[in-house]
Short mmCIF file of C-alpha atoms in Angstrom, two decimals:
data_model
loop_
_atom_site.label_atom_id
_atom_site.label_comp_id
_atom_site.label_asym_id
_atom_site.label_seq_id
_atom_site.Cartn_x
_atom_site.Cartn_y
_atom_site.Cartn_z
CA MET A 122 59.68 24.07 63.43
CA ALA A 123 59.49 21.99 60.38
CA GLY A 124 57.19 19.94 62.12
CA ALA A 125 55.19 22.71 63.20
CA ASN A 126 54.93 24.34 59.63
CA ARG A 127 53.89 21.23 58.19
CA LEU A 128 51.04 20.48 60.84
CA LEU A 129 50.09 24.18 60.04
CA GLU A 130 49.78 23.77 56.40
CA ALA A 131 47.95 20.10 57.08
CA ILE A 132 45.41 22.54 58.94
CA ILE A 133 44.96 24.88 56.59
CA ASN A 134 44.52 22.45 53.89
CA PHE A 135 41.79 20.55 56.03
CA ALA A 136 39.96 23.26 56.73
CA GLU A 137 39.54 24.13 53.32
CA GLY A 138 38.25 20.59 52.64
CA GLU A 139 41.46 18.60 50.85
CA ASP A 140 42.30 15.05 52.19
CA ILE A 141 44.62 15.13 55.26
CA ASP A 142 46.41 12.16 54.04
CA ARG A 143 47.65 13.02 50.93
CA THR A 144 48.93 16.89 52.27
CA LEU A 145 50.89 15.34 54.71
CA ILE A 146 52.35 12.21 52.79
CA ASP A 147 53.35 14.10 49.64
CA SER A 148 54.38 17.56 51.12
CA GLY A 149 58.33 16.36 50.44
CA THR A 150 59.16 19.72 49.48
CA PRO A 151 61.97 21.40 51.50
CA ASP A 152 61.12 23.07 54.46
CA HIS A 153 61.85 26.95 53.12
CA GLU A 154 59.68 26.54 50.27
CA LEU A 155 56.68 25.30 52.95
CA ILE A 156 57.50 28.74 54.69
CA ASP A 157 57.00 30.75 51.46
CA GLN A 158 53.80 29.29 50.61
CA SER A 159 52.12 29.34 54.13
CA PHE A 160 53.12 32.83 54.98
CA ILE A 161 52.52 35.36 52.06
CA ASN A 162 52.90 38.98 52.89
CA TYR A 163 50.22 40.86 50.72
CA ASN A 164 51.88 44.12 50.63
CA GLU A 165 54.43 42.57 48.61
CA THR A 166 52.76 40.31 46.14
CA SER A 167 50.89 41.71 42.95
CA VAL A 168 47.88 40.65 41.80
CA GLY A 169 49.20 38.22 39.20
CA GLU A 170 50.77 36.60 41.99
CA ARG A 171 47.89 36.59 44.69
CA LEU A 172 45.46 35.23 41.98
CA HIS A 173 47.98 32.40 41.29
CA HIS A 174 48.32 31.79 44.95
CA MET A 175 44.73 31.14 45.05
CA ILE A 176 44.52 28.90 42.13
CA ASP A 177 47.00 26.78 43.62
CA THR A 178 45.42 26.45 47.11
CA HIS A 179 41.77 26.60 46.17
CA GLY A 180 42.13 25.40 42.29
CA GLU A 181 40.76 22.18 42.45
CA ARG A 182 37.53 22.94 44.17
CA ILE A 183 36.83 25.88 42.22
CA PHE A 184 37.41 23.80 39.25
CA ASN A 185 34.81 21.16 40.76
CA GLY A 186 32.40 23.36 41.52
CA PHE A 187 32.38 24.93 38.07
CA TYR A 188 32.32 21.68 36.56
CA LYS A 189 29.17 20.57 38.23
CA ALA A 190 27.18 23.76 37.60
CA ALA A 191 28.76 23.81 33.82
CA SER A 192 27.35 19.80 33.52
CA VAL A 193 24.14 20.81 34.60
CA ILE A 194 23.74 23.66 32.56
CA ILE A 195 25.07 21.81 29.67
CA CYS A 196 22.09 19.15 30.40
CA LEU A 197 19.38 21.50 30.37
CA ALA A 198 20.75 23.02 27.23
CA LEU A 199 21.11 19.61 25.40
CA SER A 200 17.61 18.72 26.57
CA ALA A 201 16.11 21.65 25.15
CA VAL A 202 17.81 21.64 22.10
CA LEU A 203 16.42 18.17 21.28
CA LEU A 204 13.06 18.88 22.50
CA MET A 205 13.09 21.84 20.01
CA THR A 206 14.51 19.06 17.19
CA VAL A 207 11.45 16.56 18.05
CA ALA A 208 8.90 19.20 18.24
CA THR A 209 9.88 19.89 14.33
CA LEU A 210 9.59 16.56 13.40
CA PRO A 211 6.47 15.27 11.54
CA PRO A 212 3.56 15.15 13.97
CA TYR A 213 3.30 11.76 16.31
CA ALA A 214 1.38 8.61 14.83
CA SER A 215 -0.06 10.51 11.58
CA PRO A 216 -0.36 7.84 8.63
CA ASN A 217 1.36 10.51 6.41
CA ASN A 218 4.75 10.60 7.45
CA PRO A 219 7.66 10.27 5.15
CA ALA A 220 8.70 7.45 6.99
CA VAL A 221 5.60 5.42 6.21
CA ASN A 222 6.99 4.78 2.37
CA GLU A 223 6.93 2.30 0.19
CA VAL A 224 9.38 0.04 1.92
CA ALA A 225 7.20 -0.16 5.27
CA GLU A 226 4.40 -0.92 2.30
CA ARG A 227 6.54 -3.47 0.84
CA TYR A 228 7.43 -5.19 3.95
CA LEU A 229 3.60 -5.17 5.43
CA GLU A 230 2.09 -6.36 2.20
CA GLN A 231 4.29 -8.99 0.61
CA GLY A 232 6.17 -10.04 3.79
CA MET A 233 3.96 -12.80 4.54
CA ALA A 234 3.86 -14.08 0.81
CA GLU A 235 7.63 -13.71 0.31
CA THR A 236 9.22 -14.73 3.70
CA GLY A 237 6.87 -17.06 5.15
CA ALA A 238 6.80 -15.39 8.40
CA VAL A 239 3.62 -14.34 10.47
CA ASN A 240 5.50 -12.30 12.54
CA LEU A 241 6.67 -9.51 10.11
CA VAL A 242 9.31 -7.92 12.10
CA THR A 243 11.11 -11.14 12.29
CA GLY A 244 10.98 -11.82 8.75
CA MET A 245 12.24 -8.61 8.19
CA ILE A 246 15.30 -8.83 10.23
CA LEU A 247 15.94 -12.48 9.47
CA ASP A 248 15.22 -12.21 5.56
CA TYR A 249 15.03 -8.91 4.23
CA ARG A 250 17.84 -7.42 6.27
CA ALA A 251 19.57 -10.86 7.09
CA PHE A 252 22.89 -9.18 7.06
CA ASP A 253 22.14 -6.77 9.40
CA THR A 254 21.31 -9.62 11.85
CA PHE A 255 24.33 -11.09 11.27
CA GLY A 256 26.23 -8.08 12.41
CA GLU A 257 24.37 -8.01 15.40
CA ALA A 258 25.25 -11.61 16.22
CA ALA A 259 28.71 -10.58 15.71
CA VAL A 260 28.81 -7.92 17.98
CA LEU A 261 27.46 -10.03 20.80
CA PHE A 262 30.10 -12.66 19.93
CA ILE A 263 32.70 -9.96 20.04
CA ALA A 264 31.82 -8.69 23.24
CA PHE A 265 31.90 -11.98 24.89
CA CYS A 266 35.31 -12.49 23.36
CA SER A 267 36.59 -9.46 24.88
CA VAL A 268 35.06 -9.90 28.04
CA THR A 269 36.53 -13.50 28.42
CA LEU A 270 40.32 -12.03 27.24
CA LEU A 271 40.02 -9.43 30.08
CA LEU A 272 38.75 -11.63 32.93
CA HIS A 273 39.43 -15.33 32.10
CA GLY A 274 42.61 -15.67 33.62
CA SER A 275 41.81 -14.21 36.79
CA SER A 276 40.09 -17.55 38.43
CA SER A 277 38.75 -16.93 41.97
CA VAL A 278 37.33 -20.62 41.74
CA ARG A 279 40.55 -22.27 41.35
CA ALA A 280 42.49 -20.34 43.99
CA ASN A 281 39.45 -20.73 46.40
CA PRO A 282 37.86 -24.39 45.78
CA THR A 283 35.83 -24.42 48.62
CA VAL A 284 33.84 -21.01 47.62
CA ALA A 285 32.64 -23.45 44.48
CA THR A 286 31.62 -26.61 46.66
CA ARG A 287 29.88 -24.92 49.34
CA GLN A 288 26.66 -25.84 50.03
CA LYS A 289 23.76 -23.85 48.22
CA SER A 290 20.70 -22.86 50.09
CA VAL A 291 18.01 -25.81 50.12
CA VAL A 292 15.26 -23.03 48.93
CA LEU A 293 16.90 -22.36 45.77
CA ARG A 294 17.80 -26.10 44.85
CA CYS A 295 14.17 -26.98 45.54
CA VAL A 296 12.85 -24.11 43.42
CA ALA A 297 15.35 -24.72 40.66
CA THR A 298 14.61 -28.32 40.47
CA VAL A 299 11.31 -27.61 39.71
CA ILE A 300 11.23 -24.34 37.54
CA ILE A 301 14.41 -24.82 35.32
CA PRO A 302 13.06 -27.41 32.75
CA LEU A 303 10.07 -25.26 32.23
CA ILE A 304 12.15 -22.01 31.52
CA MET A 305 14.10 -23.87 29.07
CA MET A 306 11.10 -25.29 27.44
CA PHE A 307 9.61 -21.88 27.75
CA GLY A 308 12.95 -20.54 26.04
CA ILE A 309 13.00 -23.02 23.19
CA TYR A 310 9.40 -22.71 22.21
CA VAL A 311 10.11 -18.75 22.00
CA ILE A 312 13.23 -19.18 19.80
CA LEU A 313 11.64 -21.76 17.42
CA ASN A 314 8.30 -19.45 16.91
CA GLY A 315 10.06 -16.42 16.19
CA HIS A 316 8.37 -16.14 12.72
CA LEU A 317 4.85 -17.26 13.97
CA SER A 318 4.29 -14.78 17.28
CA PRO A 319 6.48 -12.35 19.12
CA GLY A 320 9.92 -13.29 20.16
CA GLY A 321 12.82 -14.92 17.88
CA GLY A 322 16.35 -15.55 18.47
CA PHE A 323 17.00 -13.09 20.97
CA SER A 324 14.58 -13.10 23.66
CA GLY A 325 14.56 -16.78 23.59
CA GLY A 326 18.41 -16.81 23.70
CA ALA A 327 18.17 -14.41 26.70
CA ILE A 328 15.63 -16.77 28.74
CA ILE A 329 17.56 -19.82 28.12
CA GLY A 330 20.50 -17.69 29.25
CA SER A 331 18.89 -16.88 32.79
CA ALA A 332 17.97 -20.51 33.25
CA LEU A 333 21.73 -21.62 33.15
CA ILE A 334 22.39 -18.72 35.31
CA LEU A 335 19.84 -20.00 37.89
CA TYR A 336 21.31 -23.39 37.44
CA SER A 337 24.61 -22.01 38.15
CA SER A 338 23.74 -20.21 41.25
CA ALA A 339 21.65 -23.00 42.71
CA PHE A 340 23.90 -26.27 42.27
CA GLY A 341 27.04 -24.89 42.01
CA TYR A 342 30.21 -24.53 39.44
CA ASP A 343 30.95 -28.19 39.27
CA ARG A 344 27.69 -29.50 38.24
CA ILE A 345 27.62 -26.96 35.55
CA HIS A 346 31.14 -27.35 34.22
CA ALA A 347 30.52 -31.10 33.84
CA PHE A 348 28.35 -30.46 30.83
CA LEU A 349 29.19 -26.72 29.40
CA PRO A 350 32.93 -26.53 30.22
CA PHE A 351 34.70 -23.29 28.45
CA ARG A 352 35.36 -25.50 25.27
CA THR A 353 31.99 -26.53 24.80
CA ALA A 354 30.35 -23.03 25.11
CA THR A 355 32.93 -21.89 22.86
CA ALA A 356 32.07 -24.37 19.92
CA ILE A 357 28.57 -23.74 20.33
CA SER A 358 29.21 -19.90 19.75
CA CYS A 359 31.39 -20.29 17.26
CA THR A 360 29.60 -22.84 15.09
CA ALA A 361 26.23 -20.89 15.27
CA LEU A 362 27.86 -17.86 14.25
CA LEU A 363 29.61 -19.85 11.41
CA VAL A 364 26.53 -21.44 10.40
CA TYR A 365 24.47 -17.79 10.35
CA ALA A 366 27.61 -16.78 7.94
CA ALA A 367 27.42 -19.74 5.58
CA SER A 368 23.63 -19.35 5.14
CA LYS A 369 23.42 -15.45 4.53
CA GLY A 370 27.01 -14.52 4.14
CA TYR A 371 26.88 -14.49 0.53
CA SER A 372 25.51 -10.61 0.50
CA PHE A 373 29.08 -9.72 0.77
CA PHE A 374 29.86 -11.10 -2.31
CA THR A 375 26.68 -10.67 -4.41
CA GLY A 376 25.86 -6.98 -3.27
CA ALA A 377 22.24 -6.36 -3.00
CA ASN A 378 21.03 -9.33 -5.35
CA HIS A 379 19.05 -12.00 -3.23
CA LEU A 380 20.06 -15.64 -4.06
CA HIS A 381 17.01 -18.02 -4.36
CA SER A 382 17.48 -19.92 -1.55
CA PHE A 383 16.58 -23.87 -1.86
CA ILE A 384 14.60 -24.20 0.95
CA THR A 385 10.96 -23.25 -0.01
CA VAL A 386 8.54 -21.23 2.00
CA GLY A 387 6.46 -23.91 2.96
CA ASN A 388 3.15 -23.85 4.71
CA ILE A 389 2.64 -20.83 6.21
CA GLY A 390 1.71 -20.70 9.93
CA SER A 391 3.14 -24.29 10.79
CA ILE A 392 6.58 -24.15 12.47
CA PHE A 393 8.79 -25.73 9.86
CA SER A 394 8.28 -23.01 7.44
CA ALA A 395 9.96 -19.73 6.76
CA GLY A 396 12.65 -20.97 4.53
CA PHE A 397 15.94 -20.36 6.82
CA ILE A 398 14.19 -18.33 9.50
CA PRO A 399 13.93 -21.17 11.96
CA LEU A 400 17.70 -22.12 11.49
CA LEU A 401 18.91 -18.57 11.87
CA ASN A 402 16.58 -18.14 15.12
CA ILE A 403 18.47 -20.90 16.56
CA CYS A 404 21.72 -20.10 15.94
CA VAL A 405 21.22 -16.60 16.98
CA GLY A 406 19.56 -17.97 20.06
CA SER A 407 22.37 -20.07 21.01
CA THR A 408 24.67 -17.64 21.03
CA VAL A 409 23.17 -15.01 22.92
CA THR A 410 22.81 -17.97 25.32
CA ILE A 411 26.55 -18.31 25.70
CA THR A 412 26.87 -14.76 25.75
CA MET A 413 24.84 -14.26 28.62
CA TYR A 414 25.75 -17.39 30.62
CA GLY A 415 29.57 -16.32 30.05
CA PHE A 416 28.69 -12.55 31.15
CA PHE A 417 27.40 -13.88 34.42
CA SER A 418 30.16 -16.73 34.92
CA LEU A 419 33.01 -14.56 33.77
CA PHE A 420 31.98 -11.74 36.24
CA LYS A 421 31.34 -13.79 39.27
CA LYS A 422 33.93 -16.41 39.12
CA GLY A 423 36.46 -15.44 36.57
CA ASP A 424 36.00 -18.61 34.80
CA LEU A 425 33.53 -20.42 32.76
CA MET B 1423 15.02 13.30 25.37
CA VAL B 1424 14.83 14.39 28.66
CA LEU B 1425 16.20 10.80 29.66
CA PHE B 1426 19.04 11.37 27.21
CA GLY B 1427 19.91 14.53 28.91
CA ILE B 1428 19.78 12.95 32.33
CA GLY B 1429 21.60 9.87 31.46
CA PHE B 1430 24.28 12.36 29.80
CA THR B 1431 24.69 14.30 32.92
CA THR B 1432 25.48 11.35 34.92
CA LEU B 1433 28.29 10.53 32.88
CA LEU B 1434 29.27 13.54 33.50
CA LEU B 1435 28.68 14.50 36.87
CA GLN B 1436 29.29 10.86 38.77
CA LYS B 1437 32.76 10.14 39.64
CA ASN B 1438 32.15 6.54 40.28
CA MET B 1439 32.81 4.72 37.11
CA ILE B 1440 30.02 1.89 37.54
CA LYS B 1441 27.41 4.49 37.57
CA LYS B 1442 28.56 6.22 34.58
CA VAL B 1443 27.92 2.85 32.86
CA ILE B 1444 24.29 3.18 34.09
CA GLY B 1445 24.19 6.50 32.76
CA ILE B 1446 25.17 5.29 29.51
CA ASN B 1447 22.53 2.65 29.83
CA ILE B 1448 20.08 5.33 30.75
CA MET B 1449 20.90 7.14 27.38
CA ASP B 1450 20.46 3.89 25.17
CA THR B 1451 16.90 3.33 27.03
CA ALA B 1452 15.86 6.81 25.90
CA ILE B 1453 16.85 6.13 22.44
CA TYR B 1454 15.16 2.86 22.16
CA LEU B 1455 11.74 4.54 23.53
CA PHE B 1456 12.08 7.39 21.15
CA LEU B 1457 12.62 4.95 18.12
CA ALA B 1458 9.87 2.86 19.16
CA ALA B 1459 7.31 5.47 19.68
CA LYS B 1460 8.26 7.02 16.16
CA GLY B 1461 6.86 3.88 14.14
CA TYR B 1462 3.50 4.16 15.70
CA ILE B 1463 0.78 4.64 13.21
CA GLU B 1464 -2.74 5.76 14.61
CA GLY B 1465 -5.11 3.06 14.76
CA GLY B 1466 -2.32 0.17 13.73
CA ILE B 1467 -1.62 -3.03 15.64
CA ALA B 1468 1.47 -4.86 16.17
CA PRO B 1469 2.87 -6.31 12.75
CA ILE B 1470 2.06 -10.15 13.32
CA VAL B 1471 -0.58 -10.93 10.58
CA VAL B 1472 -3.80 -11.82 11.85
CA ASP B 1473 -6.76 -13.22 9.92
CA GLY B 1474 -4.57 -12.66 6.75
CA ILE B 1475 -5.10 -9.03 6.44
CA THR B 1476 -2.36 -7.62 5.08
CA THR B 1477 -2.77 -3.96 3.76
CA MET B 1478 -0.48 -1.49 5.03
CA GLU B 1479 -3.04 0.43 6.98
CA HIS B 1480 -4.01 -2.31 9.65
CA TYR B 1481 -0.73 -2.53 11.13
CA ILE B 1482 2.13 0.03 12.52
CA ASN B 1483 5.77 0.46 10.71
CA PRO B 1484 7.45 -2.56 11.41
CA ILE B 1485 11.15 -1.08 10.29
CA PRO B 1486 12.18 0.79 13.71
CA SER B 1487 10.84 -2.21 15.57
CA GLY B 1488 14.01 -3.71 13.87
CA LEU B 1489 16.43 -0.68 14.59
CA VAL B 1490 15.58 -1.04 18.46
CA LEU B 1491 16.43 -4.59 18.61
CA THR B 1492 19.93 -4.11 17.21
CA GLY B 1493 20.38 -0.99 19.46
CA ILE B 1494 19.29 -3.11 22.84
CA VAL B 1495 22.18 -6.01 21.34
CA VAL B 1496 24.85 -3.08 21.10
CA SER B 1497 24.05 -1.47 24.64
CA VAL B 1498 24.10 -4.92 26.47
CA SER B 1499 27.29 -5.45 24.54
CA VAL B 1500 29.08 -2.03 25.34
CA SER B 1501 27.75 -2.20 29.13
CA ALA B 1502 29.63 -5.80 29.70
CA PHE B 1503 32.64 -4.89 27.64
CA SER B 1504 33.09 -1.63 30.18
CA LEU B 1505 32.13 -3.50 33.06
CA ALA B 1506 34.83 -5.79 32.41
CA LEU B 1507 37.10 -3.02 31.96
CA ILE B 1508 36.16 -1.48 35.23
CA GLN B 1509 36.67 -4.64 37.09
CA ARG B 1510 40.24 -4.86 35.90
CA LEU B 1511 41.21 -0.95 36.57
CA TYR B 1512 39.77 -1.92 40.38
CA LYS B 1513 41.88 -4.62 40.53
CA GLU B 1514 44.84 -2.62 38.79
CA TYR B 1515 44.64 0.61 40.90
CA GLY B 1516 42.27 -0.34 44.05
CA THR B 1517 39.68 2.15 43.26
CA LEU B 1518 36.45 2.88 41.73
CA ASP B 1519 36.89 6.70 41.45
CA PHE B 1520 37.92 7.93 38.29
CA ASP B 1521 39.85 11.03 39.54
CA GLU B 1522 41.91 8.60 41.99
CA VAL B 1523 42.47 6.71 38.80
CA VAL B 1524 44.01 9.54 36.70
CA TYR B 1525 45.85 10.84 40.08
CA GLN B 1526 47.68 7.45 40.76
CA LEU B 1527 48.58 7.54 37.07
CA ARG B 1528 49.93 10.94 36.74
CA ASN B 1529 52.07 9.92 40.00
CA LYS B 1530 53.36 6.90 38.89
CA GLU B 1531 54.60 8.89 35.67
CA GLY B 1532 56.28 11.51 37.61
CA ASP B 1533 58.75 8.86 39.49
#
C-alpha cells in the first residue's frame, strides 16, 4: 500500500513535469501524510486550502512561467526607457554638443606640444590621465591575483603528467614555429609605437599574450614552464606595476598638481620621445601579457 | 541600447551560469558601442595628428575613447573572475545550473 501510494504520487508529479527521481528520493514523509496529499476531498476543503494545495503542487511551474514572462516584459520596458532617454540627448555628431568643450579642445590643440605624443588618445590616457590608467592596470593585476587564488592549487598537470607531455599535432608545431616570432615582433611594435600610431600598451600586451598562448598550445606545458614559471610571471607583473606607480603615483600625494618630469618631450615623431609614455606603455604591456597568458593557463591546466 | 536590454534579459532568463556571463559581456559591449559613438563629430577623423594640424574641428572627441578603453579592461577582468568562480562552483556542486546549486545548498543547510 505504501509503495502504491508513492508510485501514484510519482506518476502524478511526472505528469506535471517534475523530475521523477527527486520525488521518489525525497518523499521521506510518512505514509499517512502521503495519503492526505494525494487524495484531497474537494467537498470538505475551503478555497484557501485548495489554493494552498495548488501552489504546493504546481507552484514551481507557475513561478517559472511567471518569471519568464516578467523578465521579457522587463527587458522590453528597459529597452524602451533607455531608447527614450537616448532620444533626448543632444543630436548625434554635432559639433555644438556640450561634451565637446574646452577639455577636448585643450587635449587636441596642445596635446602634441605638451605630451609629445602624436596619438592624442594615448597622450591623454598616459599623460593627462595617467592615474586612471594606473587604476586600470591595477584592476587587471587584481583579477589575475584572484583567479590565481581560486584556481592555482587545483593542478591537473601534476596529477596527470602524461597529459602535459603528450605529443602535440605536427601542423600546429610547424605553423607555430613560423608565426610566433612574427606575432611577438608585431606585438612589440604595437607597444612601442603607442604614441605614434594606434595601439598602445593594452592592445600590444594582448597580442604578445596570444603569442604565448599559441606557444603553450603548440609545444606543451614543459617547454613554456622552462622560461616562464610562476615566479617569473608574478615578478614581471609586480615589477611593471611598481614601476608605473613610482613614475605616476605622485598624484596621490600632490593632488592635481602636475610635477614637471625630468624626461623631456624630445623630438616629436620619433620613438624615444614623449616623456614617460614609452616606459609606461611597456609596463602596461607586460602586465596585460602576463594576465592574458595567466588566465589561459590557469583555466586550462590549473597551473601556471 | 537594444543590445543592453538583450544582455540583461540573458542574465535573467538563462539558468546556465556561463550563459549569464555571456549576458554580462553583451551588456558591456553595448555600452562601449554607445560611448564610442557619442564621441563622433561630423567630418572628423581619428585623433592622431596628421600633417601638423592641431585645430579642434579636424578631429573627433578623444575623451570617450579613453573611457571605453578602461571599460574594456574592466569587462575582461569581471568575466575572468566570474568564470573562475563558476569553475570552482562546478567542482564543488557538480552542476552548472544555478537553481540546482541553490537547491543543494538549501538541502545541505536542512541536514
